[in-house]
Amino acid sequence: MKEFALYEPTSLKEACALLAQHGDQAKALAGGTDLLVGMKAGWLRPEVVVNLKKIDGLRDISFSERRGLSIGALVTWTQILEHPQVAEHYPALHQAAASMGSYQVRNLGTLAGNLCHASPAANGPVPLLIYEASCLIQGPRSKRTLDLSGLFAGPQKNALAPGELLSEIFLPVPPAGSKSLYLKFAQRKAMELATVAVGSLVQVKKDKFKLVRLALGAVGPVPFRAHKAEKVLLDQAASEEIMRRAAQVAMEESAPISDLRASAEYRRGLLEELTYRALRDCLA
Amino acid sequence: MAELRYVGKGLPRVDALEKVTGQAMYTLDLTLPNMLYGGLLRSPLPHARILSIDTGKAERLLGVKAVITGKDTPYTFGVSHMDQTPLQTEKVRYVGDAVAAVAAVDQDVLAEALSLIQVEYQELPAVFDPHEAMQEGAPLVHEDKPGNIASNPRYDIGDVEKAFREADYVFEDHFETQRVAHVCPEPHNNLAVWDASGKLTFYYCSQMPSVTRVQLSKAFNLPESRIRVVTNTVGGGFGSRATSKFPMDFAAIVLAKKSGRPVKIAYNRADEFIHSTFRHKFIMTVKTGINRDGTITGRHVTNICDNGAYSDYGPVVTNVGGALQGTLYKFMNYKYDGYCVYTNLPYGGAMRGIGNPQVHYACEAQLSMIAERIGLDPLELRLKNAVETGDETASGAILQSCGLKECLTQAAEKIGWKEKKANPEPNRGLGIACGVHFTGVRLSPGIDADFAGATITVNDDGSVNLATSCVEIGSGSSTVLSQICAEVLGIGLDKINIICGDTETCPMGWGSRASRNTAVGGMAVQKAAEDARTQILALASQKLEIHPDDLEIKEGVITAKGAPDRSLTVAEAVRFGRYRQGGTAVMAKAHWDAPSTLADPKTGRGNFSMAFSFGAKALEVEVDPATGRINVLGVAASQDLGKAVNPLAVKGQVEGGVHMGLGFAMYEQIMLDEQGRMKNPYLLDYRIPTVMDMPPVIPILVESQDPVGPFGAKGVGEMATIGMPEALIAAVAEATGLWITDLPITPEKVFLGLKAKKAAE
């Protein structure tokens, strides 16, 4: 591994100042399950590593019926998986946590790191997009709030400015009576990135779709909401036909690539089927 | 036979505690004072002339202690063909061919030094496809190998053309397998140390330390007595560390000599995939003649093996691929044309089954296709043609024990073959396949030997030091050999210390390969133990004044048969022998050469193994047609192993074989780009099945009691992994109507195949 300077700030401000000072040369370290792998393999060669783990207050995960779920930047996948109210109120996030890497990865890796890594195939973004999560972004001088969808700038590229850190993630309480889930298709049953992932949140009133949120992973440069497909369903009576049509629209909204894991043609086929199943299973 | 106390018992492994506690010392764990880290500079081009190599900058870098190029390593090596040199001087033949090596004080300096070596290349036209490589005018990978043919093994037995003419049907089908890796838990690594007297110690995770010593002795012109090879604990082999030598081995030794310091070279996981070799890609055509009643009349297999840039085990693999297809069924007309073809791609090697799994896949997959075409039950078709004890097969094997039919019927029964075939469910399918593999082998022309060695020393306290030529590479050999020793000697397992993997303390043998440890290695241990027992009883006889034939040993106590009051411990007997005028010691040795014969050079026929192991795999799948997902619901894996010396260990080995076979069948693939660079050199996208992916496995042990092996035992290791893709292809075909003949059988291939089929309808 290339030599680097390690900083261990004890406050967010200090961390942001260091990141601002070193710009592109610096990388923030949370769980390290992406960063250290890249550094050991030599694809990442930062001059400066800013370890966030000495900063207090970033390891908290809390839920309230009023404000929803708040997840600090150092909260691990294991913490999410074991949090009873995550399973109760955010089943799609729970399912994503359960299918994340291995025990070892879940014990180290953080949700915030997963989001900032900005892989289109990552487990974190898809469930968070359907829960309309927002991010608290700490900068060297100020804070700002960003809708999660604004965090992804491209494959492995986030929209944070130099010196900015994702410090906290908020998930509002899902609409009453809504159902949600996360479907991940991968070649293995564990230790896998998604070939295609779909998240769905559905609220049905009087047999009609009152609210539909669909998020898609690994079928475009960034994870995204399939708004056109959502519109197909809105205020429509729930039927297999309409869900199949929405799934087709979701497929048309996507732009999958062919890579090591699958051809674009296969991804399109999978996406169509998984979208249909995600909707169907929300109605079950 | 008297009641067995150790053999046949599912005892815990003798090396379990040190492994599960992490105490076991692997070569990778070793560091020595002043040790340097070595590494190789590899070619970025698939085929190029080397114009110049400038190592000046690297040599001047602080912390660099030695830099070498091909002029420092004037050695040739190889397994069957001596077509390799450690560091290239004239030209490079694949992306990854080594051209220089460095030893430095740490890994960072090493990496920098390697980046400072400047090599000027002139690119040459390259060939990446074995069919193209065989065409006239194709670039030659080795100038002295016209047509890029490394070898052309043939078997020509009976009259296959006549068999086809006389058959009711003749079918011809094509199959292709992919490159898959051994994925040893411990990557290849070594540590070379020269002492002041000029003696070389080579710490080396290897399946074959004795052969390594011979190879190094020849290369470096050193007496074998001046070379010590120590394997330490070995983290898996699967064939990748058998006879093969690697540029890293010569480089470490030469760098250590040049720097005067110990040098270690260790692969990382990415290196390991490509530079430790892999299972060769085979492109096969199978032609089979068969009658309406299911009698197979003859078979002709053509196989093109993509050798890659060097031969390593390629010609052996191509040969073994054909060697066993005349030993599974009763037909006596068999032809095999193997072509081992050089390309400018990374080269393959020996891997668990050594060519046999690939050809079994093609032949057994075709047999299931034929069953469907002519409307016969795949199980009955196999049972009708299966060889039996006493047969002399087309290949010339003389079967002294054969549990093939029992393997088939038991596997079928355990998977519920009859009931499920009678009540088919949509999207579900069953597959069955069987196979045969050798137990030790005598296939190398010119080497008429297949042996193992063992020595036994009985200590003053009656405990035993047993040294074996077999290396415990994770298969359980040390446990099984200790059990055999304990059984013969009548001494408790806890009193036996087994020593392996050190050429200075262990006898010579051909190490751990060819499914031979229990049977060949075990016979050497049995013979040595019998000798030691005779010596102990002779001493006891003197002391007790009872004829040795009237004495027996149990748990370290010698008693007169029928007069248990007259007894002596083994310890007392040993001390009685040693501490007196003109004393003696209990020291025994055995060198056991397996009874087998070399093949006829013209036809390829021969009884080339001491025993043949059979097995079958039956499995059930459920396919999700909308996604292509293949769920393997269960696998019944039967193994004719003669006798299970340790049923617990061998069930684990059968399950491990299923795991490796499942990876070959549906998950694993080394993906190469157009220049031969690996696109997925990491374990996320090179998918070995995880524990979550493993279906329930029912291991079935069929004990056919071989008359040659120790206590009736035959080999297991390689047969255990044969049969998975051929059973899977049939099961997926039954579930989907698709025969996916190019491995691996993936959800994507199922999905796209079904889509194309639907479009065609």
PDB file of N, CA, C and O in Angstrom, chain B residues 42-93:
ATOM      1  N   ARG B  42       6.024  -8.630 -14.813  1.00  0.00           N
ATOM      2  CA  ARG B  42       5.327  -9.462 -15.795  1.00  0.00           C
ATOM      3  C   ARG B  42       5.011  -8.671 -17.054  1.00  0.00           C
ATOM      4  O   ARG B  42       4.826  -7.470 -17.013  1.00  0.00           O
ATOM      5  N   SER B  43       4.906  -9.413 -18.125  1.00  0.00           N
ATOM      6  CA  SER B  43       4.665  -8.782 -19.424  1.00  0.00           C
ATOM      7  C   SER B  43       3.264  -8.215 -19.524  1.00  0.00           C
ATOM      8  O   SER B  43       2.293  -8.892 -19.181  1.00  0.00           O
ATOM      9  N   PRO B  44       3.146  -6.976 -20.049  1.00  0.00           N
ATOM     10  CA  PRO B  44       1.803  -6.426 -20.292  1.00  0.00           C
ATOM     11  C   PRO B  44       1.261  -6.842 -21.659  1.00  0.00           C
ATOM     12  O   PRO B  44       0.126  -6.527 -21.984  1.00  0.00           O
ATOM     13  N   LEU B  45       2.082  -7.525 -22.443  1.00  0.00           N
ATOM     14  CA  LEU B  45       1.692  -7.874 -23.820  1.00  0.00           C
ATOM     15  C   LEU B  45       1.552  -9.379 -23.961  1.00  0.00           C
ATOM     16  O   LEU B  45       2.265 -10.151 -23.327  1.00  0.00           O
ATOM     17  N   PRO B  46       0.662  -9.824 -24.847  1.00  0.00           N
ATOM     18  CA  PRO B  46       0.446 -11.268 -25.003  1.00  0.00           C
ATOM     19  C   PRO B  46       1.531 -11.969 -25.816  1.00  0.00           C
ATOM     20  O   PRO B  46       1.741 -13.165 -25.644  1.00  0.00           O
ATOM     21  N   HIS B  47       2.176 -11.246 -26.707  1.00  0.00           N
ATOM     22  CA  HIS B  47       3.200 -11.887 -27.537  1.00  0.00           C
ATOM     23  C   HIS B  47       4.124 -10.787 -28.033  1.00  0.00           C
ATOM     24  O   HIS B  47       3.685  -9.907 -28.779  1.00  0.00           O
ATOM     25  N   ALA B  48       5.353 -10.804 -27.623  1.00  0.00           N
ATOM     26  CA  ALA B  48       6.257  -9.714 -28.004  1.00  0.00           C
ATOM     27  C   ALA B  48       7.705 -10.158 -27.856  1.00  0.00           C
ATOM     28  O   ALA B  48       8.031 -10.986 -27.004  1.00  0.00           O
ATOM     29  N   ARG B  49       8.529  -9.620 -28.725  1.00  0.00           N
ATOM     30  CA  ARG B  49       9.965  -9.843 -28.629  1.00  0.00           C
ATOM     31  C   ARG B  49      10.521  -8.874 -27.595  1.00  0.00           C
ATOM     32  O   ARG B  49      10.086  -7.717 -27.522  1.00  0.00           O
ATOM     33  N   ILE B  50      11.434  -9.360 -26.781  1.00  0.00           N
ATOM     34  CA  ILE B  50      12.065  -8.478 -25.796  1.00  0.00           C
ATOM     35  C   ILE B  50      13.283  -7.847 -26.457  1.00  0.00           C
ATOM     36  O   ILE B  50      14.207  -8.560 -26.880  1.00  0.00           O
ATOM     37  N   LEU B  51      13.279  -6.537 -26.580  1.00  0.00           N
ATOM     38  CA  LEU B  51      14.416  -5.853 -27.219  1.00  0.00           C
ATOM     39  C   LEU B  51      15.466  -5.487 -26.179  1.00  0.00           C
ATOM     40  O   LEU B  51      16.659  -5.633 -26.421  1.00  0.00           O
ATOM     41  N   SER B  52      15.007  -5.012 -25.049  1.00  0.00           N
ATOM     42  CA  SER B  52      15.975  -4.678 -23.998  1.00  0.00           C
ATOM     43  C   SER B  52      15.284  -4.649 -22.645  1.00  0.00           C
ATOM     44  O   SER B  52      14.072  -4.425 -22.564  1.00  0.00           O
ATOM     45  N   ILE B  53      16.078  -4.887 -21.612  1.00  0.00           N
ATOM     46  CA  ILE B  53      15.581  -4.753 -20.243  1.00  0.00           C
ATOM     47  C   ILE B  53      16.592  -3.896 -19.488  1.00  0.00           C
ATOM     48  O   ILE B  53      17.781  -4.244 -19.438  1.00  0.00           O
ATOM     49  N   ASP B  54      16.126  -2.795 -18.929  1.00  0.00           N
ATOM     50  CA  ASP B  54      17.015  -1.911 -18.181  1.00  0.00           C
ATOM     51  C   ASP B  54      16.607  -1.939 -16.710  1.00  0.00           C
ATOM     52  O   ASP B  54      15.538  -1.447 -16.336  1.00  0.00           O
ATOM     53  N   THR B  55      17.484  -2.529 -15.892  1.00  0.00           N
ATOM     54  CA  THR B  55      17.169  -2.651 -14.466  1.00  0.00           C
ATOM     55  C   THR B  55      17.917  -1.628 -13.616  1.00  0.00           C
ATOM     56  O   THR B  55      17.861  -1.656 -12.394  1.00  0.00           O
ATOM     57  N   GLY B  56      18.638  -0.706 -14.292  1.00  0.00           N
ATOM     58  CA  GLY B  56      19.533   0.228 -13.587  1.00  0.00           C
ATOM     59  C   GLY B  56      18.834   1.023 -12.504  1.00  0.00           C
ATOM     60  O   GLY B  56      19.306   1.081 -11.360  1.00  0.00           O
ATOM     61  N   LYS B  57      17.711   1.632 -12.868  1.00  0.00           N
ATOM     62  CA  LYS B  57      17.019   2.477 -11.878  1.00  0.00           C
ATOM     63  C   LYS B  57      16.549   1.660 -10.685  1.00  0.00           C
ATOM     64  O   LYS B  57      16.607   2.117  -9.554  1.00  0.00           O
ATOM     65  N   ALA B  58      16.055   0.479 -10.957  1.00  0.00           N
ATOM     66  CA  ALA B  58      15.575  -0.372  -9.862  1.00  0.00           C
ATOM     67  C   ALA B  58      16.730  -0.754  -8.950  1.00  0.00           C
ATOM     68  O   ALA B  58      16.606  -0.740  -7.717  1.00  0.00           O
ATOM     69  N   GLU B  59      17.872  -1.064  -9.532  1.00  0.00           N
ATOM     70  CA  GLU B  59      19.028  -1.479  -8.724  1.00  0.00           C
ATOM     71  C   GLU B  59      19.500  -0.347  -7.814  1.00  0.00           C
ATOM     72  O   GLU B  59      19.999  -0.594  -6.726  1.00  0.00           O
ATOM     73  N   ARG B  60      19.350   0.900  -8.287  1.00  0.00           N
ATOM     74  CA  ARG B  60      19.841   2.034  -7.495  1.00  0.00           C
ATOM     75  C   ARG B  60      18.852   2.477  -6.415  1.00  0.00           C
ATOM     76  O   ARG B  60      19.183   3.303  -5.581  1.00  0.00           O
ATOM     77  N   LEU B  61      17.645   1.924  -6.432  1.00  0.00           N
ATOM     78  CA  LEU B  61      16.643   2.341  -5.439  1.00  0.00           C
ATOM     79  C   LEU B  61      17.034   1.835  -4.046  1.00  0.00           C
ATOM     80  O   LEU B  61      17.395   0.665  -3.877  1.00  0.00           O
ATOM     81  N   LEU B  62      16.964   2.733  -3.066  1.00  0.00           N
ATOM     82  CA  LEU B  62      17.306   2.375  -1.689  1.00  0.00           C
ATOM     83  C   LEU B  62      16.375   1.260  -1.212  1.00  0.00           C
ATOM     84  O   LEU B  62      15.162   1.368  -1.359  1.00  0.00           O
ATOM     85  N   GLY B  63      16.938   0.208  -0.649  1.00  0.00           N
ATOM     86  CA  GLY B  63      16.122  -0.897  -0.138  1.00  0.00           C
ATOM     87  C   GLY B  63      16.040  -2.069  -1.093  1.00  0.00           C
ATOM     88  O   GLY B  63      15.535  -3.122  -0.727  1.00  0.00           O
ATOM     89  N   VAL B  64      16.528  -1.890  -2.313  1.00  0.00           N
ATOM     90  CA  VAL B  64      16.549  -3.008  -3.257  1.00  0.00           C
ATOM     91  C   VAL B  64      17.850  -3.780  -3.044  1.00  0.00           C
ATOM     92  O   VAL B  64      18.933  -3.203  -3.027  1.00  0.00           O
ATOM     93  N   LYS B  65      17.745  -5.100  -2.860  1.00  0.00           N
ATOM     94  CA  LYS B  65      18.936  -5.889  -2.539  1.00  0.00           C
ATOM     95  C   LYS B  65      19.363  -6.801  -3.683  1.00  0.00           C
ATOM     96  O   LYS B  65      20.484  -7.297  -3.687  1.00  0.00           O
ATOM     97  N   ALA B  66      18.477  -7.075  -4.590  1.00  0.00           N
ATOM     98  CA  ALA B  66      18.870  -7.880  -5.753  1.00  0.00           C
ATOM     99  C   ALA B  66      17.855  -7.693  -6.864  1.00  0.00           C
ATOM    100  O   ALA B  66      16.651  -7.594  -6.613  1.00  0.00           O
ATOM    101  N   VAL B  67      18.387  -7.627  -8.086  1.00  0.00           N
ATOM    102  CA  VAL B  67      17.521  -7.580  -9.269  1.00  0.00           C
ATOM    103  C   VAL B  67      18.045  -8.637 -10.236  1.00  0.00           C
ATOM    104  O   VAL B  67      19.259  -8.719 -10.456  1.00  0.00           O
ATOM    105  N   ILE B  68      17.170  -9.448 -10.772  1.00  0.00           N
ATOM    106  CA  ILE B  68      17.627 -10.474 -11.718  1.00  0.00           C
ATOM    107  C   ILE B  68      16.772 -10.465 -12.985  1.00  0.00           C
ATOM    108  O   ILE B  68      15.628 -10.019 -12.972  1.00  0.00           O
ATOM    109  N   THR B  69      17.376 -10.954 -14.045  1.00  0.00           N
ATOM    110  CA  THR B  69      16.659 -11.137 -15.306  1.00  0.00           C
ATOM    111  C   THR B  69      16.962 -12.562 -15.797  1.00  0.00           C
ATOM    112  O   THR B  69      17.639 -13.340 -15.113  1.00  0.00           O
ATOM    113  N   GLY B  70      16.501 -12.851 -16.993  1.00  0.00           N
ATOM    114  CA  GLY B  70      16.631 -14.206 -17.532  1.00  0.00           C
ATOM    115  C   GLY B  70      18.058 -14.728 -17.590  1.00  0.00           C
ATOM    116  O   GLY B  70      18.276 -15.942 -17.493  1.00  0.00           O
ATOM    117  N   LYS B  71      19.037 -13.834 -17.699  1.00  0.00           N
ATOM    118  CA  LYS B  71      20.424 -14.341 -17.766  1.00  0.00           C
ATOM    119  C   LYS B  71      20.870 -14.911 -16.420  1.00  0.00           C
ATOM    120  O   LYS B  71      21.815 -15.695 -16.361  1.00  0.00           O
ATOM    121  N   ASP B  72      20.173 -14.549 -15.354  1.00  0.00           N
ATOM    122  CA  ASP B  72      20.477 -15.112 -14.025  1.00  0.00           C
ATOM    123  C   ASP B  72      19.729 -16.410 -13.756  1.00  0.00           C
ATOM    124  O   ASP B  72      19.964 -17.058 -12.732  1.00  0.00           O
ATOM    125  N   THR B  73      18.787 -16.741 -14.629  1.00  0.00           N
ATOM    126  CA  THR B  73      17.976 -17.950 -14.378  1.00  0.00           C
ATOM    127  C   THR B  73      17.990 -18.857 -15.613  1.00  0.00           C
ATOM    128  O   THR B  73      16.969 -19.052 -16.259  1.00  0.00           O
ATOM    129  N   PRO B  74      19.158 -19.411 -15.959  1.00  0.00           N
ATOM    130  CA  PRO B  74      19.260 -20.209 -17.192  1.00  0.00           C
ATOM    131  C   PRO B  74      18.737 -21.641 -16.986  1.00  0.00           C
ATOM    132  O   PRO B  74      19.456 -22.609 -17.219  1.00  0.00           O
ATOM    133  N   TYR B  75      17.508 -21.769 -16.553  1.00  0.00           N
ATOM    134  CA  TYR B  75      16.954 -23.096 -16.264  1.00  0.00           C
ATOM    135  C   TYR B  75      15.748 -23.330 -17.158  1.00  0.00           C
ATOM    136  O   TYR B  75      15.014 -22.400 -17.465  1.00  0.00           O
ATOM    137  N   THR B  76      15.564 -24.563 -17.542  1.00  0.00           N
ATOM    138  CA  THR B  76      14.307 -24.903 -18.218  1.00  0.00           C
ATOM    139  C   THR B  76      13.540 -25.845 -17.300  1.00  0.00           C
ATOM    140  O   THR B  76      14.132 -26.613 -16.541  1.00  0.00           O
ATOM    141  N   PHE B  77      12.238 -25.747 -17.369  1.00  0.00           N
ATOM    142  CA  PHE B  77      11.420 -26.610 -16.528  1.00  0.00           C
ATOM    143  C   PHE B  77      10.066 -26.851 -17.183  1.00  0.00           C
ATOM    144  O   PHE B  77       9.725 -26.238 -18.192  1.00  0.00           O
ATOM    145  N   GLY B  78       9.331 -27.757 -16.594  1.00  0.00           N
ATOM    146  CA  GLY B  78       8.010 -28.112 -17.106  1.00  0.00           C
ATOM    147  C   GLY B  78       7.590 -29.421 -16.476  1.00  0.00           C
ATOM    148  O   GLY B  78       8.378 -30.045 -15.764  1.00  0.00           O
ATOM    149  N   VAL B  79       6.377 -29.830 -16.730  1.00  0.00           N
ATOM    150  CA  VAL B  79       5.880 -31.082 -16.153  1.00  0.00           C
ATOM    151  C   VAL B  79       6.155 -32.236 -17.114  1.00  0.00           C
ATOM    152  O   VAL B  79       6.885 -33.169 -16.799  1.00  0.00           O
ATOM    153  N   SER B  80       5.594 -32.146 -18.318  1.00  0.00           N
ATOM    154  CA  SER B  80       5.870 -33.178 -19.316  1.00  0.00           C
ATOM    155  C   SER B  80       6.770 -32.628 -20.419  1.00  0.00           C
ATOM    156  O   SER B  80       7.601 -33.334 -20.968  1.00  0.00           O
ATOM    157  N   HIS B  81       6.601 -31.347 -20.752  1.00  0.00           N
ATOM    158  CA  HIS B  81       7.404 -30.688 -21.782  1.00  0.00           C
ATOM    159  C   HIS B  81       8.282 -29.657 -21.076  1.00  0.00           C
ATOM    160  O   HIS B  81       7.764 -28.863 -20.308  1.00  0.00           O
ATOM    161  N   MET B  82       9.557 -29.658 -21.354  1.00  0.00           N
ATOM    162  CA  MET B  82      10.420 -28.669 -20.702  1.00  0.00           C
ATOM    163  C   MET B  82      10.375 -27.378 -21.525  1.00  0.00           C
ATOM    164  O   MET B  82      11.373 -26.979 -22.122  1.00  0.00           O
ATOM    165  N   ASP B  83       9.223 -26.729 -21.572  1.00  0.00           N
ATOM    166  CA  ASP B  83       9.084 -25.561 -22.449  1.00  0.00           C
ATOM    167  C   ASP B  83       9.050 -24.239 -21.685  1.00  0.00           C
ATOM    168  O   ASP B  83       8.689 -23.212 -22.231  1.00  0.00           O
ATOM    169  N   GLN B  84       9.442 -24.272 -20.403  1.00  0.00           N
ATOM    170  CA  GLN B  84       9.394 -23.039 -19.620  1.00  0.00           C
ATOM    171  C   GLN B  84      10.778 -22.613 -19.166  1.00  0.00           C
ATOM    172  O   GLN B  84      11.634 -23.457 -18.891  1.00  0.00           O
ATOM    173  N   THR B  85      10.960 -21.315 -19.085  1.00  0.00           N
ATOM    174  CA  THR B  85      12.125 -20.747 -18.411  1.00  0.00           C
ATOM    175  C   THR B  85      11.572 -19.730 -17.412  1.00  0.00           C
ATOM    176  O   THR B  85      10.521 -19.141 -17.659  1.00  0.00           O
ATOM    177  N   PRO B  86      12.277 -19.532 -16.298  1.00  0.00           N
ATOM    178  CA  PRO B  86      11.681 -18.688 -15.248  1.00  0.00           C
ATOM    179  C   PRO B  86      11.460 -17.240 -15.700  1.00  0.00           C
ATOM    180  O   PRO B  86      10.385 -16.695 -15.503  1.00  0.00           O
ATOM    181  N   LEU B  87      12.493 -16.631 -16.254  1.00  0.00           N
ATOM    182  CA  LEU B  87      12.392 -15.230 -16.678  1.00  0.00           C
ATOM    183  C   LEU B  87      12.743 -15.176 -18.163  1.00  0.00           C
ATOM    184  O   LEU B  87      13.781 -15.693 -18.574  1.00  0.00           O
ATOM    185  N   GLN B  88      11.886 -14.566 -18.939  1.00  0.00           N
ATOM    186  CA  GLN B  88      12.056 -14.627 -20.391  1.00  0.00           C
ATOM    187  C   GLN B  88      13.193 -13.717 -20.874  1.00  0.00           C
ATOM    188  O   GLN B  88      13.380 -12.624 -20.339  1.00  0.00           O
ATOM    189  N   THR B  89      13.896 -14.184 -21.878  1.00  0.00           N
ATOM    190  CA  THR B  89      14.986 -13.390 -22.456  1.00  0.00           C
ATOM    191  C   THR B  89      14.706 -13.025 -23.909  1.00  0.00           C
ATOM    192  O   THR B  89      15.051 -11.948 -24.363  1.00  0.00           O
ATOM    193  N   GLU B  90      14.051 -13.933 -24.639  1.00  0.00           N
ATOM    194  CA  GLU B  90      13.832 -13.718 -26.074  1.00  0.00           C
ATOM    195  C   GLU B  90      12.475 -13.062 -26.325  1.00  0.00           C
ATOM    196  O   GLU B  90      12.380 -12.054 -26.989  1.00  0.00           O
ATOM    197  N   LYS B  91      11.450 -13.734 -25.833  1.00  0.00           N
ATOM    198  CA  LYS B  91      10.112 -13.181 -26.061  1.00  0.00           C
ATOM    199  C   LYS B  91       9.160 -13.587 -24.943  1.00  0.00           C
ATOM    200  O   LYS B  91       9.396 -14.557 -24.232  1.00  0.00           O
ATOM    201  N   VAL B  92       8.094 -12.807 -24.839  1.00  0.00           N
ATOM    202  CA  VAL B  92       7.039 -13.132 -23.882  1.00  0.00           C
ATOM    203  C   VAL B  92       5.880 -13.735 -24.653  1.00  0.00           C
ATOM    204  O   VAL B  92       5.634 -13.377 -25.805  1.00  0.00           O
ATOM    205  N   ARG B  93       5.170 -14.665 -23.975  1.00  0.00           N
ATOM    206  CA  ARG B  93       4.149 -15.437 -24.700  1.00  0.00           C
ATOM    207  C   ARG B  93       2.738 -15.256 -24.173  1.00  0.00           C
ATOM    208  O   ARG B  93       1.804 -15.800 -24.713  1.00  0.00           O
TER     209      ARG B  93
END
